[in-house]
XYZ file of C-alpha atoms in Angstrom:
357
model
C 15.500 161.768 2.188
C 12.789 164.137 3.251
C 15.606 166.431 4.964
C 18.000 166.399 1.732
C 15.725 167.092 -0.630
C 14.785 170.227 1.267
C 17.747 171.636 1.451
C 18.365 171.014 -2.272
C 15.005 172.945 -2.672
C 16.946 176.095 -0.236
C 20.208 176.106 -2.495
C 17.565 176.292 -5.339
C 16.201 178.944 -4.625
C 19.428 181.008 -3.200
C 20.847 180.545 -6.582
C 18.218 180.991 -9.231
C 17.634 185.252 -6.283
C 21.448 185.299 -6.923
C 21.246 184.853 -10.825
C 18.451 187.498 -10.894
C 20.102 189.860 -8.402
C 22.722 189.398 -10.788
C 21.120 189.951 -14.378
C 19.274 193.086 -12.794
C 17.870 195.734 -16.171
C 21.042 197.525 -16.414
C 18.297 200.657 -17.467
C 17.199 201.242 -14.058
C 19.198 203.447 -12.154
C 19.754 202.782 -8.982
C 18.994 205.913 -6.098
C 22.876 207.306 -5.221
C 23.785 207.431 -2.290
C 23.477 211.028 0.010
C 26.511 213.211 -0.111
C 27.653 214.807 2.553
C 25.991 218.626 2.988
C 28.391 220.985 1.554
C 28.940 224.120 3.817
C 27.980 227.020 2.498
C 30.818 229.250 0.543
C 29.548 232.909 2.130
C 29.946 231.153 5.520
C 33.434 229.595 5.012
C 33.906 233.825 3.601
C 32.352 235.151 6.594
C 34.752 232.994 8.538
C 37.896 234.053 6.704
C 37.023 236.798 6.814
C 36.629 237.691 10.615
C 39.595 236.295 11.903
C 41.914 237.949 9.267
C 44.196 240.536 11.522
C 43.830 243.210 8.787
C 40.117 243.999 9.463
C 39.924 246.642 12.036
C 36.954 245.636 14.684
C 36.016 246.834 17.818
C 33.610 245.483 20.956
C 30.027 246.716 21.842
C 26.968 246.613 23.345
C 23.853 245.340 20.531
C 20.798 245.009 22.681
C 22.393 244.173 26.231
C 24.799 241.488 24.451
C 27.979 242.002 23.054
C 29.061 242.065 19.502
C 32.104 242.379 17.336
C 31.818 245.000 14.552
C 33.700 247.147 12.041
C 32.719 249.863 10.000
C 31.878 249.754 6.170
C 34.571 251.387 4.211
C 36.760 249.433 6.685
C 35.121 246.344 4.722
C 35.324 247.712 1.714
C 39.172 248.871 1.887
C 39.825 245.803 3.192
C 38.208 243.773 0.174
C 40.318 245.725 -2.465
C 43.941 245.029 -0.197
C 43.234 241.566 -0.097
C 40.706 239.953 -3.884
C 42.038 236.643 -3.440
C 39.844 235.789 -0.183
C 37.690 235.988 -3.027
C 38.162 232.631 -4.970
C 36.683 231.269 -1.524
C 33.153 232.319 -2.991
C 33.906 230.146 -6.020
C 31.151 230.668 -9.098
C 30.427 234.140 -6.816
C 33.791 235.652 -6.666
C 33.447 238.381 -9.404
C 30.730 239.605 -7.413
C 31.124 243.667 -5.918
C 32.254 244.319 -2.693
C 28.162 245.866 -2.386
C 27.172 242.639 -3.527
C 29.014 240.727 -1.456
C 27.994 242.084 2.105
C 24.522 242.308 0.776
C 24.665 238.684 0.217
C 26.493 238.185 4.164
C 23.320 240.592 4.952
C 20.150 238.106 3.572
C 21.965 234.768 4.657
C 21.858 236.505 8.289
C 25.952 236.193 8.694
C 25.431 240.004 8.839
C 23.585 243.138 10.378
C 23.795 246.868 9.693
C 23.984 248.823 13.001
C 23.765 251.935 14.193
C 24.952 254.186 17.007
C 22.678 254.926 19.748
C 24.041 258.589 20.422
C 23.797 260.666 17.391
C 24.772 264.098 18.859
C 28.203 265.548 19.672
C 28.838 265.245 23.386
C 29.886 267.983 24.922
C 33.830 269.458 24.515
C 34.449 266.631 21.348
C 34.091 268.505 17.280
C 32.585 265.440 16.350
C 31.072 261.823 16.948
C 33.047 259.010 17.850
C 34.636 256.828 15.788
C 34.346 253.409 17.462
C 30.534 253.929 19.531
C 30.559 251.510 22.160
C 26.480 251.312 22.893
C 25.331 249.926 19.236
C 21.110 249.401 18.013
C 19.736 247.530 14.948
C 19.465 250.254 11.586
C 15.808 249.671 10.257
C 17.461 248.918 6.260
C 19.943 245.875 5.635
C 21.530 246.929 3.011
C 24.882 247.826 2.805
C 26.676 251.138 3.002
C 30.109 252.901 3.666
C 29.117 255.675 4.692
C 28.600 255.763 8.835
C 27.467 251.950 8.647
C 28.485 249.605 11.520
C 28.107 245.636 10.755
C 28.126 243.480 13.458
C 28.657 239.694 12.799
C 25.609 237.520 14.341
C 27.458 234.083 14.023
C 29.432 232.045 16.963
C 33.732 232.687 16.310
C 35.268 229.049 16.481
C 36.840 228.972 19.827
C 40.483 228.170 19.287
C 42.127 225.717 21.000
C 44.148 227.242 23.915
C 40.694 228.738 24.598
C 39.207 225.457 25.061
C 42.260 224.326 26.935
C 41.799 227.364 29.112
C 38.717 226.867 30.420
C 39.543 223.222 31.968
C 42.812 224.774 33.101
C 40.641 226.786 35.119
C 39.042 224.228 37.615
C 42.763 223.210 38.148
C 43.542 226.874 39.078
C 40.669 227.465 41.428
C 41.461 224.564 43.169
C 44.698 225.113 43.202
C 43.834 229.297 45.244
C 41.878 226.433 47.603
C 44.689 224.363 48.656
C 46.908 227.297 49.424
C 47.112 227.050 52.765
C 48.499 223.572 52.871
C 51.599 224.309 50.821
C 54.689 223.939 51.524
C 56.696 227.401 52.870
C 58.477 228.323 49.670
C 55.778 227.850 48.077
C 53.792 229.542 49.724
C 57.035 232.672 49.475
C 57.189 232.484 45.939
C 53.493 232.982 45.363
C 53.599 235.545 47.921
C 55.860 237.386 46.074
C 55.019 236.836 42.944
C 51.397 238.134 43.028
C 52.651 240.773 45.209
C 55.162 241.969 42.373
C 52.676 241.899 39.725
C 49.988 244.216 42.212
C 52.500 246.483 42.484
C 53.736 246.614 38.776
C 49.972 247.369 38.033
C 49.306 250.334 40.310
C 52.937 251.791 39.296
C 51.986 251.534 35.632
C 48.181 253.368 36.566
C 50.098 255.877 38.923
C 53.004 256.748 36.089
C 50.055 257.707 33.482
C 48.044 259.333 35.486
C 50.481 261.104 36.379
C 52.115 261.798 33.047
C 48.519 262.819 31.774
C 48.415 265.188 34.761
C 51.405 266.725 33.936
C 50.664 266.969 30.542
C 46.822 268.657 30.760
C 47.985 271.317 33.077
C 51.101 272.267 30.922
C 50.181 271.908 27.455
C 46.273 271.374 27.643
C 47.093 267.914 25.787
C 44.883 264.885 26.944
C 47.508 261.962 26.536
C 47.111 258.051 27.874
C 49.745 255.541 27.579
C 48.134 252.029 27.625
C 44.814 253.913 26.503
C 43.177 250.495 26.564
C 44.515 249.104 29.921
C 40.854 249.869 31.848
C 38.742 248.944 28.987
C 35.768 246.353 29.047
C 35.521 245.603 25.350
C 39.270 245.316 24.535
C 40.938 242.149 22.561
C 44.353 240.891 24.671
C 46.087 242.864 21.825
C 44.462 246.032 22.221
C 44.783 246.242 25.699
C 48.512 246.263 25.599
C 48.777 248.954 23.506
C 51.562 251.470 24.415
C 51.655 254.363 22.182
C 47.264 256.840 23.011
C 44.955 257.308 20.621
C 44.638 261.309 18.741
C 42.596 263.789 21.147
C 39.927 264.454 19.238
C 38.645 266.555 21.692
C 39.394 270.408 21.914
C 41.999 271.932 24.267
C 40.989 273.156 27.715
C 40.706 276.861 28.845
C 43.601 278.145 30.412
C 41.555 278.855 34.113
C 40.562 275.196 33.920
C 44.213 274.136 33.769
C 44.796 276.562 36.749
C 41.873 275.147 39.129
C 43.159 271.495 38.437
C 46.860 272.406 39.163
C 46.018 274.194 42.409
C 43.557 271.136 43.441
C 46.348 268.842 42.309
C 48.930 271.234 44.694
C 46.699 271.284 47.804
C 46.124 267.207 47.507
C 49.842 267.016 47.677
C 49.907 269.251 50.455
C 47.340 267.746 52.625
C 48.742 264.167 51.773
C 52.181 265.087 52.945
C 50.472 266.865 56.637
C 48.600 263.546 56.705
C 51.866 261.324 56.348
C 52.274 258.917 59.621
C 55.138 259.158 61.519
C 58.219 256.316 61.590
C 57.018 255.271 64.776
C 53.219 255.186 62.993
C 54.904 253.315 59.997
C 56.327 250.795 62.080
C 53.311 249.822 63.908
C 52.029 249.127 60.688
C 54.523 246.847 59.315
C 54.745 245.204 62.039
C 51.008 244.436 62.178
C 51.067 243.988 58.665
C 54.063 241.118 58.854
C 52.302 239.683 61.417
C 49.219 239.038 59.721
C 51.648 238.040 56.962
C 53.600 235.321 58.910
C 50.382 233.596 60.036
C 48.745 233.355 56.900
C 52.584 231.589 55.943
C 53.097 229.601 58.746
C 49.892 228.353 59.198
C 49.621 224.396 58.633
C 47.483 221.270 59.231
C 49.773 220.057 62.535
C 49.084 223.720 63.812
C 44.881 224.004 63.312
C 44.563 220.484 65.069
C 47.155 221.063 67.971
C 44.585 224.160 68.830
C 42.062 222.676 68.093
C 42.612 219.733 70.564
C 44.130 222.657 73.199
C 40.685 224.694 73.300
C 39.144 221.162 73.853
C 40.947 220.028 76.781
C 40.558 224.016 78.232
C 36.469 223.517 77.897
C 36.921 220.076 79.817
C 38.796 221.432 82.693
C 36.399 224.292 82.779
C 33.383 221.951 82.750
C 34.963 219.661 85.720
C 33.318 220.013 89.213
C 35.461 223.069 91.302
C 36.179 222.665 94.979
C 33.598 224.830 96.271
C 31.394 221.693 95.911
C 31.316 219.389 98.867
C 33.311 216.092 98.123
C 31.791 212.775 97.661
C 34.004 210.553 100.412
C 32.676 213.210 103.101
C 30.460 211.736 105.156
C 26.855 213.848 105.845
C 27.605 215.007 109.076
C 30.745 216.444 107.772
C 29.067 218.087 105.320
C 26.265 219.487 107.697
C 28.720 220.793 109.914
C 31.149 222.508 107.097
C 27.931 224.056 106.103
C 26.989 225.337 109.763
C 29.894 226.837 110.029
C 29.701 228.994 106.133
C 26.313 229.928 107.685
C 27.760 231.081 111.709
C 30.285 232.918 109.487
C 27.680 234.885 106.971
C 25.712 235.812 109.954
C 28.628 237.382 112.134
C 29.765 239.432 108.850
C 25.506 240.477 108.637
C 25.730 241.431 112.589
C 28.889 243.587 112.668
C 27.816 245.418 108.984
C 24.690 246.599 110.998
C 26.764 247.900 114.122
C 28.536 249.960 111.945
C 25.881 251.654 110.083
C 23.775 251.959 113.188
C 27.502 253.488 114.337
């Protein structure tokens, strides 16, 4: 009976608590749930502008750090041509270009920079359009007059770069396992790498030849594929074919004549010291032997060579016939040693007699 009475009291307390919770005063405001923080519209705007292809930008070194930067006048013309991007700013979409840029500067999404080299280099008429080295400008205010602005936030990595970062260790392991590949795979990789290397060297030689001919004959500095050796160029700029406009002054005719004479002397020197047919054949045979050794290597061959070396070392450490045999008796050993000593003494006496004569 006591247990049943205690259970009834517990049920009554639960029901009363539920009634009180259900009859809660509606005038009392419940605390609102925390909503996820909304991303800054200027941050979204900066990411959208940076990823846009129409905004011309370059890479430079800012305080020992590579940064992507653009010019102030390019930013103004970009927003004039793409006003729809201002809709990302929502309430601030009616701001002017200067106000938007200053807001990005205040939020540390941009930093104004200035060129390190402020003097015209010898042989040029004006400063470089895109300097390779920058420094922070004291006044962080937007301007279109020879002003540069660098992005300060880390750009989001696309999916292909993420996949490529996982692919590099696999490629490294595949390179290390090259000696155990089948013979056909070795040949395919060898000829592919040799073809790519030959293509690169041919391209560099061709563009240098065209540059030299146009420089000596017309006095023009024309580099096809101008960014092929650049370190800060993007992949799209790296394979740009058409050369940039020559901003330097035309060289003097004496300079062009000097380089023409040097080029002729170098060609004659190379022609004079060119290897003959026999030397070329020897070099080709030596290189082909090295390549054959690399291609024909296999784990079985390496193990057999190691086994042969071990067998050679074992044979060299065995006792030779000059030492006395263990099966011989002591008398026979002593007799052989005495015979050897007598022969040595006779030989010495003969040499002394010859010296006296």
